[in-house]
Tab-separated table of C-alpha atoms in Angstrom:
chain	number	residue	atom	x	y	z
A	1008	UNK	CA	-8.479	-87.809	23.391
A	1009	UNK	CA	-5.023	-88.653	22.054
A	1010	UNK	CA	-3.318	-86.180	19.697
A	1011	UNK	CA	-0.412	-86.943	17.353
A	1012	UNK	CA	1.883	-84.868	15.153
A	1013	UNK	CA	3.660	-86.926	12.498
A	1014	UNK	CA	6.614	-85.096	10.861
A	1015	UNK	CA	4.698	-81.815	10.770
A	1016	UNK	CA	6.357	-78.768	9.207
A	1017	UNK	CA	5.098	-75.249	8.552
A	1018	UNK	CA	6.544	-72.649	6.209
A	1019	UNK	CA	5.547	-68.995	5.969
A	1020	UNK	CA	6.931	-68.096	2.574
A	1021	UNK	CA	10.589	-69.048	2.689
A	1022	UNK	CA	10.701	-69.192	6.496
A	1023	UNK	CA	10.553	-72.580	8.216
A	1024	UNK	CA	8.623	-72.041	11.468
A	1025	UNK	CA	7.946	-75.635	12.567
A	1026	UNK	CA	10.485	-78.234	11.483
A	1027	UNK	CA	9.536	-81.925	11.213
A	1028	UNK	CA	7.675	-82.086	14.525
A	1029	UNK	CA	6.645	-85.514	15.808
A	1030	UNK	CA	4.769	-85.587	19.103
A	1031	UNK	CA	2.367	-88.039	20.710
A	1032	UNK	CA	0.060	-86.667	23.427
A	1033	UNK	CA	-1.838	-89.240	25.447
A	1034	UNK	CA	-5.508	-89.044	26.336
A	1035	UNK	CA	-6.020	-86.886	29.424
A	1036	UNK	CA	-2.488	-85.435	29.499
A	1037	UNK	CA	-1.658	-81.825	30.318
A	1038	UNK	CA	1.136	-81.069	27.847
A	1039	UNK	CA	2.929	-77.730	27.795
A	1040	UNK	CA	4.690	-76.419	24.677
A	1041	UNK	CA	7.548	-74.376	26.133
A	1042	UNK	CA	10.065	-72.170	24.420
A	1043	UNK	CA	11.151	-68.595	23.676
A	1044	UNK	CA	9.246	-66.257	21.394
A	1045	UNK	CA	9.437	-67.361	17.766
A	1046	UNK	CA	10.155	-71.029	18.507
A	1047	UNK	CA	6.994	-72.263	16.731
A	1048	UNK	CA	4.872	-73.240	19.731
A	1049	UNK	CA	1.877	-71.017	18.931
A	1050	UNK	CA	2.011	-72.003	15.257
A	1051	UNK	CA	1.933	-75.662	16.371
A	1052	UNK	CA	-1.186	-74.974	18.435
A	1053	UNK	CA	-2.831	-73.086	15.569
A	1054	UNK	CA	-2.161	-75.961	13.143
A	1055	UNK	CA	-3.796	-78.334	15.617
A	1056	UNK	CA	-6.790	-76.009	15.859
A	1057	UNK	CA	-7.052	-75.734	12.082
A	1058	UNK	CA	-6.297	-71.999	12.089
A	1059	UNK	CA	-3.110	-72.624	10.063
A	1060	UNK	CA	-2.616	-75.174	7.299
A	1061	UNK	CA	0.087	-77.831	7.614
A	1062	UNK	CA	2.857	-77.483	5.012
A	1063	UNK	CA	3.788	-81.159	5.337
A	1064	UNK	CA	3.143	-84.046	7.690
A	1065	UNK	CA	-0.064	-85.161	9.421
A	1066	UNK	CA	-2.042	-84.322	12.566
A	1067	UNK	CA	-4.336	-86.896	14.201
A	1068	UNK	CA	-6.999	-86.344	16.860
A	1069	UNK	CA	-8.385	-89.512	18.381
A	1070	UNK	CA	-6.834	-91.502	15.534
A	1071	UNK	CA	-8.517	-89.345	12.857
A	1072	UNK	CA	-6.337	-87.437	10.391
A	1073	UNK	CA	-7.568	-83.843	10.601
A	1074	UNK	CA	-5.360	-81.965	8.117
A	1075	UNK	CA	-8.376	-81.191	5.939
A	1076	UNK	CA	-11.018	-81.024	8.685
A	1077	UNK	CA	-12.351	-77.453	9.224
A	1078	UNK	CA	-11.742	-75.811	12.591
A	1079	UNK	CA	-15.391	-75.960	13.657
A	1080	UNK	CA	-15.491	-79.732	13.141
A	1081	UNK	CA	-12.397	-80.574	15.207
A	1082	UNK	CA	-14.262	-80.084	18.504
A	1083	UNK	CA	-11.453	-78.239	20.255
A	1084	UNK	CA	-11.875	-75.338	22.696
A	1085	UNK	CA	-9.314	-72.521	22.669
A	1086	UNK	CA	-8.420	-70.059	25.419
A	1087	UNK	CA	-6.324	-67.139	24.225
A	1088	UNK	CA	-4.114	-64.519	25.841
A	1089	UNK	CA	-6.899	-62.010	25.137
A	1090	UNK	CA	-10.131	-63.093	26.782
A	1091	UNK	CA	-12.284	-62.223	23.719
A	1092	UNK	CA	-15.501	-61.759	25.707
A	1093	UNK	CA	-18.499	-60.109	24.084
A	1094	UNK	CA	-18.856	-56.739	25.873
A	1095	UNK	CA	-22.608	-56.387	25.236
A	1096	UNK	CA	-23.469	-59.789	26.732
A	1097	UNK	CA	-23.762	-60.747	30.374
A	1098	UNK	CA	-21.283	-63.230	31.789
A	1099	UNK	CA	-23.928	-65.967	31.673
A	1100	UNK	CA	-24.597	-65.184	27.999
A	1101	UNK	CA	-20.856	-65.194	27.223
A	1102	UNK	CA	-20.419	-68.622	28.804
A	1103	UNK	CA	-23.533	-69.994	27.103
A	1104	UNK	CA	-22.647	-68.693	23.649
A	1105	UNK	CA	-20.962	-71.900	22.356
A	1106	UNK	CA	-24.048	-73.846	23.457
A	1107	UNK	CA	-26.359	-71.453	21.600
A	1108	UNK	CA	-24.291	-71.992	18.454
A	1109	UNK	CA	-24.831	-75.738	18.911
A	1110	UNK	CA	-28.559	-75.063	19.353
A	1111	UNK	CA	-28.876	-76.633	22.810
A	1112	UNK	CA	-32.224	-75.777	24.395
A	1113	UNK	CA	-32.389	-73.078	27.050
A	1114	UNK	CA	-32.832	-75.442	30.010
A	1115	UNK	CA	-29.678	-77.385	29.078
A	1116	UNK	CA	-27.725	-74.175	28.548
A	1117	UNK	CA	-28.801	-72.780	31.908
A	1118	UNK	CA	-27.868	-75.963	33.766
A	1119	UNK	CA	-24.442	-76.294	32.155
A	1120	UNK	CA	-23.632	-72.616	32.726
A	1121	UNK	CA	-24.663	-72.950	36.385
A	1122	UNK	CA	-22.508	-76.059	36.846
A	1123	UNK	CA	-19.395	-74.575	35.223
A	1124	UNK	CA	-19.820	-71.256	37.042
A	1125	UNK	CA	-19.945	-73.136	40.348
A	1126	UNK	CA	-16.804	-75.069	39.392
A	1127	UNK	CA	-14.929	-71.801	38.775
A	1128	UNK	CA	-16.594	-69.945	41.675
A	1129	UNK	CA	-18.072	-67.178	39.499
A	1130	UNK	CA	-21.788	-67.732	40.204
A	1131	UNK	CA	-22.100	-64.221	41.631
A	1132	UNK	CA	-20.814	-62.675	38.387
A	1133	UNK	CA	-23.299	-64.201	35.942
A	1134	UNK	CA	-25.473	-61.084	35.558
A	1135	UNK	CA	-22.578	-58.650	35.177
A	1136	UNK	CA	-20.930	-57.402	31.984
A	1137	UNK	CA	-17.240	-58.030	31.192
A	1138	UNK	CA	-16.256	-54.393	31.834
A	1139	UNK	CA	-17.356	-54.823	35.461
A	1140	UNK	CA	-14.876	-57.654	36.096
A	1141	UNK	CA	-11.211	-57.743	37.102
A	1142	UNK	CA	-8.609	-59.407	34.889
A	1143	UNK	CA	-8.655	-62.570	36.984
A	1144	UNK	CA	-12.449	-62.753	36.840
A	1145	UNK	CA	-12.462	-62.270	33.061
A	1146	UNK	CA	-9.915	-65.072	32.736
A	1147	UNK	CA	-12.193	-67.393	34.725
A	1148	UNK	CA	-15.087	-66.505	32.424
A	1149	UNK	CA	-12.964	-67.290	29.350
A	1150	UNK	CA	-12.097	-70.663	30.891
A	1151	UNK	CA	-15.747	-71.287	31.731
A	1152	UNK	CA	-16.760	-70.614	28.138
A	1153	UNK	CA	-14.220	-73.205	26.955
A	1154	UNK	CA	-15.154	-75.780	29.612
A	1155	UNK	CA	-18.908	-75.537	29.031
A	1156	UNK	CA	-18.471	-76.953	25.526
A	1157	UNK	CA	-17.091	-80.266	26.865
A	1158	UNK	CA	-14.705	-80.517	23.871
A	1159	UNK	CA	-12.320	-83.311	22.935
A	1160	UNK	CA	-9.333	-81.182	24.022
A	1161	UNK	CA	-8.461	-77.731	25.338
A	1162	UNK	CA	-5.886	-75.545	23.582
A	1163	UNK	CA	-4.512	-72.664	25.660
A	1164	UNK	CA	-2.214	-69.973	24.268
A	1165	UNK	CA	-0.508	-68.064	27.104
A	1166	UNK	CA	-3.840	-67.533	28.901
A	1167	UNK	CA	-2.293	-66.107	32.080
A	1168	UNK	CA	0.188	-63.640	30.592
A	1169	UNK	CA	-2.087	-60.607	31.133
A	1170	UNK	CA	-2.473	-61.262	34.862
A	1171	UNK	CA	-0.286	-59.870	37.622
A	1172	UNK	CA	2.145	-62.173	39.431
A	1173	UNK	CA	-0.183	-62.988	42.340
A	1174	UNK	CA	-3.107	-63.855	40.071
A	1175	UNK	CA	-0.895	-65.941	37.780
A	1176	UNK	CA	0.122	-68.127	40.708
A	1177	UNK	CA	-3.505	-68.434	41.843
A	1178	UNK	CA	-4.784	-69.269	38.366
A	1179	UNK	CA	-2.021	-71.838	37.815
A	1180	UNK	CA	-3.376	-73.738	40.780
A	1181	UNK	CA	-6.939	-73.411	39.497
A	1182	UNK	CA	-5.976	-74.673	36.044
A	1183	UNK	CA	-4.169	-77.684	37.456
A	1184	UNK	CA	-7.117	-78.548	39.699
A	1185	UNK	CA	-9.606	-78.121	36.863
A	1186	UNK	CA	-7.658	-80.251	34.400
A	1187	UNK	CA	-7.354	-83.014	36.992
A	1188	UNK	CA	-11.070	-82.777	37.705
A	1189	UNK	CA	-12.113	-82.746	34.042
A	1190	UNK	CA	-9.539	-85.264	32.789
A	1191	UNK	CA	-9.576	-83.664	29.321
A	1192	UNK	CA	-6.463	-83.540	27.134
A	1193	UNK	CA	-4.944	-80.052	27.380
A	1194	UNK	CA	-2.192	-78.445	25.298
A	1195	UNK	CA	-0.851	-75.244	26.816
A	1196	UNK	CA	1.581	-72.784	25.197
A	1197	UNK	CA	3.888	-70.627	27.297
A	1198	UNK	CA	7.373	-69.117	27.427
A	1199	UNK	CA	7.214	-69.180	31.244
A	1200	UNK	CA	9.124	-72.192	32.528
A	1201	UNK	CA	7.535	-71.846	35.999
A	1202	UNK	CA	4.113	-72.423	34.404
A	1203	UNK	CA	5.446	-75.406	32.496
A	1204	UNK	CA	7.042	-77.002	35.545
A	1205	UNK	CA	3.997	-76.562	37.783
A	1206	UNK	CA	1.225	-77.436	35.312
A	1207	UNK	CA	2.457	-80.096	32.917
A	1208	UNK	CA	2.379	-83.845	33.078
A	1209	UNK	CA	4.906	-83.600	30.221
A	1210	UNK	CA	6.738	-80.653	28.669
A	1211	UNK	CA	7.732	-80.259	25.011
A	1212	UNK	CA	10.656	-77.835	24.846
A	1213	UNK	CA	10.964	-76.143	21.443
A	1214	UNK	CA	13.637	-74.016	19.825
A	1215	UNK	CA	13.672	-72.559	16.305
A	1216	UNK	CA	10.798	-74.792	15.273
A	1217	UNK	CA	12.429	-78.001	16.469
A	1218	UNK	CA	11.501	-80.216	19.400
A	1219	UNK	CA	14.428	-80.332	21.843
A	1220	UNK	CA	13.020	-82.644	24.529
A	1221	UNK	CA	9.648	-84.129	25.492
A	1222	UNK	CA	9.516	-85.515	29.010
A	1223	UNK	CA	8.198	-84.976	32.524
A	1224	UNK	CA	9.117	-81.656	34.164
A	1225	UNK	CA	11.342	-83.428	36.681
A	1226	UNK	CA	13.273	-85.357	34.023
A	1227	UNK	CA	13.739	-82.234	31.927
A	1228	UNK	CA	15.106	-80.368	34.934
A	1229	UNK	CA	17.344	-83.174	36.179
A	1230	UNK	CA	18.340	-84.711	32.835
A	1231	UNK	CA	18.262	-81.999	30.127
A	1232	UNK	CA	18.890	-83.385	26.648
A	1233	UNK	CA	21.105	-80.492	25.609
A	1234	UNK	CA	22.563	-77.206	26.734
A	1235	UNK	CA	19.623	-75.151	25.460
A	1236	UNK	CA	17.148	-77.099	27.607
A	1237	UNK	CA	19.497	-76.943	30.604
A	1238	UNK	CA	19.785	-73.166	30.262
A	1239	UNK	CA	16.133	-72.430	29.467
A	1240	UNK	CA	14.577	-74.542	32.237
A	1241	UNK	CA	15.456	-73.428	35.743
A	1242	UNK	CA	15.630	-70.066	37.487
A	1243	UNK	CA	18.323	-68.963	38.035
A	1244	UNK	CA	19.732	-70.717	35.003
A	1245	UNK	CA	22.266	-73.518	35.150
A	1246	UNK	CA	25.902	-72.406	35.459
A	1247	UNK	CA	28.200	-73.332	32.568
A	1248	UNK	CA	31.962	-73.687	32.579
A	1249	UNK	CA	33.407	-73.680	29.073
A	1250	UNK	CA	36.244	-75.981	28.106
A	1251	UNK	CA	38.196	-76.834	24.985
A	1252	UNK	CA	36.250	-80.058	24.404
A	1253	UNK	CA	32.817	-79.260	25.823
A	1254	UNK	CA	30.956	-77.676	28.700
A	1255	UNK	CA	30.278	-78.545	32.327
A	1256	UNK	CA	26.946	-77.499	33.856
A	1257	UNK	CA	25.954	-77.193	37.526
A	1258	UNK	CA	22.690	-75.820	38.932
A	1259	UNK	CA	22.848	-73.019	41.556
A	1260	UNK	CA	21.332	-75.200	44.287
A	1261	UNK	CA	24.228	-77.636	43.968
A	1262	UNK	CA	26.807	-75.014	44.938
A	1263	UNK	CA	27.247	-74.392	48.665
A	1264	UNK	CA	28.714	-71.011	49.677
A	1265	UNK	CA	30.947	-71.029	52.766
A	1266	UNK	CA	32.316	-68.028	54.656
A	1267	UNK	CA	35.238	-70.052	56.052
A	1268	UNK	CA	37.724	-72.206	54.103
A	1269	UNK	CA	37.336	-75.980	54.084
A	1270	UNK	CA	39.255	-78.826	52.512
A	1271	UNK	CA	38.658	-79.034	48.760
A	1272	UNK	CA	36.555	-75.859	48.812
A	1273	UNK	CA	37.109	-73.489	45.880
A	1274	UNK	CA	37.896	-69.824	46.632
A	1275	UNK	CA	35.574	-67.316	45.023
A	1276	UNK	CA	34.758	-63.607	45.215
A	1277	UNK	CA	31.279	-62.248	45.862
A	1278	UNK	CA	30.239	-60.175	42.858
A	1279	UNK	CA	26.752	-59.248	44.112
A	1280	UNK	CA	23.959	-60.760	46.223
A	1281	UNK	CA	20.192	-60.654	45.709
A	1282	UNK	CA	17.900	-61.274	48.680
A	1283	UNK	CA	14.768	-63.018	47.388
A	1284	UNK	CA	12.970	-63.351	50.721
A	1285	UNK	CA	13.121	-67.106	51.195
A	1286	UNK	CA	16.641	-67.417	49.800
A	1287	UNK	CA	19.592	-65.402	48.561
A	1288	UNK	CA	21.136	-65.574	45.096
A	1289	UNK	CA	24.910	-65.166	45.288
A	1290	UNK	CA	26.692	-64.106	42.102
A	1291	UNK	CA	30.324	-65.164	42.232
A	1292	UNK	CA	33.573	-64.633	40.366
A	1293	UNK	CA	35.765	-67.741	40.146
A	1294	UNK	CA	38.801	-67.104	38.004
A	1295	UNK	CA	37.421	-66.021	34.645
A	1296	UNK	CA	34.009	-67.570	35.386
A	1297	UNK	CA	30.807	-66.143	36.816
A	1298	UNK	CA	28.646	-68.558	38.810
A	1299	UNK	CA	25.337	-68.228	40.639
A	1300	UNK	CA	24.617	-70.106	43.860
A	1301	UNK	CA	21.530	-70.385	46.041
A	1302	UNK	CA	22.147	-69.600	49.700
A	1303	UNK	CA	19.883	-69.403	52.759
A	1304	UNK	CA	17.864	-66.224	53.293
A	1305	UNK	CA	20.108	-65.171	56.178
A	1306	UNK	CA	23.329	-65.456	54.155
A	1307	UNK	CA	25.360	-62.252	54.382
A	1308	UNK	CA	28.584	-61.337	52.617
A	1309	UNK	CA	30.122	-58.038	51.578
A	1310	UNK	CA	30.661	-57.352	47.896
A	1311	UNK	CA	34.193	-58.286	46.785
A	1312	UNK	CA	34.644	-60.434	49.898
A	1313	UNK	CA	36.180	-63.887	49.625
A	1314	UNK	CA	34.069	-67.004	50.122
A	1315	UNK	CA	34.565	-70.699	49.396
A	1316	UNK	CA	32.460	-73.045	47.301
A	1317	UNK	CA	31.599	-76.703	47.738
A	1318	UNK	CA	30.263	-78.166	44.493
A	1319	UNK	CA	28.189	-81.341	44.491
A	1320	UNK	CA	30.113	-83.280	41.861
A	1321	UNK	CA	27.379	-85.923	41.666
A	1322	UNK	CA	25.146	-83.270	40.085
A	1323	UNK	CA	27.420	-82.186	37.252
A	1324	UNK	CA	26.093	-82.140	33.686
A	1325	UNK	CA	28.335	-82.588	30.662
A	1326	UNK	CA	27.671	-81.298	27.152
A	1327	UNK	CA	29.726	-82.013	24.063
A	1328	UNK	CA	30.915	-79.423	21.543
A	1329	UNK	CA	27.519	-79.536	19.799
A	1330	UNK	CA	25.709	-78.868	23.082
A	1331	UNK	CA	24.287	-82.381	23.457
A	1332	UNK	CA	24.215	-83.990	26.898
A	1333	UNK	CA	26.799	-86.725	27.319
A	1334	UNK	CA	27.873	-89.132	30.033
A	1335	UNK	CA	31.436	-88.565	31.097
A	1336	UNK	CA	32.463	-91.201	33.605
A	1337	UNK	CA	36.180	-90.550	33.002
A	1338	UNK	CA	36.064	-86.923	34.140
A	1339	UNK	CA	37.573	-86.390	37.593
A	1340	UNK	CA	35.599	-84.501	40.288
A	1341	UNK	CA	35.765	-80.727	40.267
A	1342	UNK	CA	38.762	-79.376	42.137
A	1343	UNK	CA	40.105	-75.884	42.722
A	1344	UNK	CA	41.979	-76.156	39.404
A	1345	UNK	CA	38.895	-77.287	37.519
A	1346	UNK	CA	36.982	-74.081	38.112
A	1347	UNK	CA	39.750	-71.597	38.758
A	1348	UNK	CA	41.937	-72.637	35.850
A	1349	UNK	CA	39.608	-74.211	33.332
A	1350	UNK	CA	42.009	-73.930	30.406
A	1351	UNK	CA	44.218	-76.551	32.043
A	1352	UNK	CA	41.422	-78.566	33.648
A	1353	UNK	CA	39.420	-79.026	30.478
A	1354	UNK	CA	42.294	-80.607	28.644
A	1355	UNK	CA	41.241	-83.755	30.518
A	1356	UNK	CA	37.630	-83.459	29.334
A	1357	UNK	CA	37.349	-85.747	26.279
């Protein structure tokens, strides 16, 4: 079911929370609304659900304008950060509750609960109460209760944030598999860029109520529309070298750290290293700049020791004084002067 936002804004008193948002979500897409706290992503989801009124603009679901349609008639299923299970009901009763509200007969309810429980591998939990389940199991039950409705779209507001790191990774995989299996339009809110990159068919990056970029995860990572997107998406963040006429960006994986000098390599000093298991993050001082590079897991260097950097100049990003991405075909490749003495080097950056 396609979903469209046409110039949608939302004010809370004198505060503009969502600013002229236009977004078109295709039928069957998994779209993630990504951004820091307070960027308007949850408010956007709540307006779509009918839990908040639109201040201006229009929202369409399946071609129908729904601004004035009550929540219960929009046929959307929501999964929240809190699982909101009824403690006095069994798991089977919790899952079946939306079907009881719709007055489906008992045989239909039982069959649909059985089918969804099998899909989420929670058949053995159906006679338990929520207090007897782990956090991951409760999250599966909350998903089952949403899925059993067979709605027009799923709306998910940070549903994995209460889980530990191992369970979050596991549930990300389950969510992706389920959405592919069900083929139902899904809008997912998170501030976690790892969730966005792994789950989404397209990501809408938001900041201060405004849409910054709406594209595939790969395009957002490789071709950020502005400095905010470049900095927010990616871990560790993109490195930035400030100049008098703009900014150069380079991702950590595009900096090679050498322990011996080579032609055109840039001298640097090791500030600190962080062993991550499968790789090492190397924090470096280069003139007045601090850069982060990814190195192999077996990379070793003493703090304050000298190393040399090879920068992949084909992977540079350029941002103008307003932070917007720009092509800069006239800029010469990075040299020792470019990074070590940026005041001089950036005079050539138009």
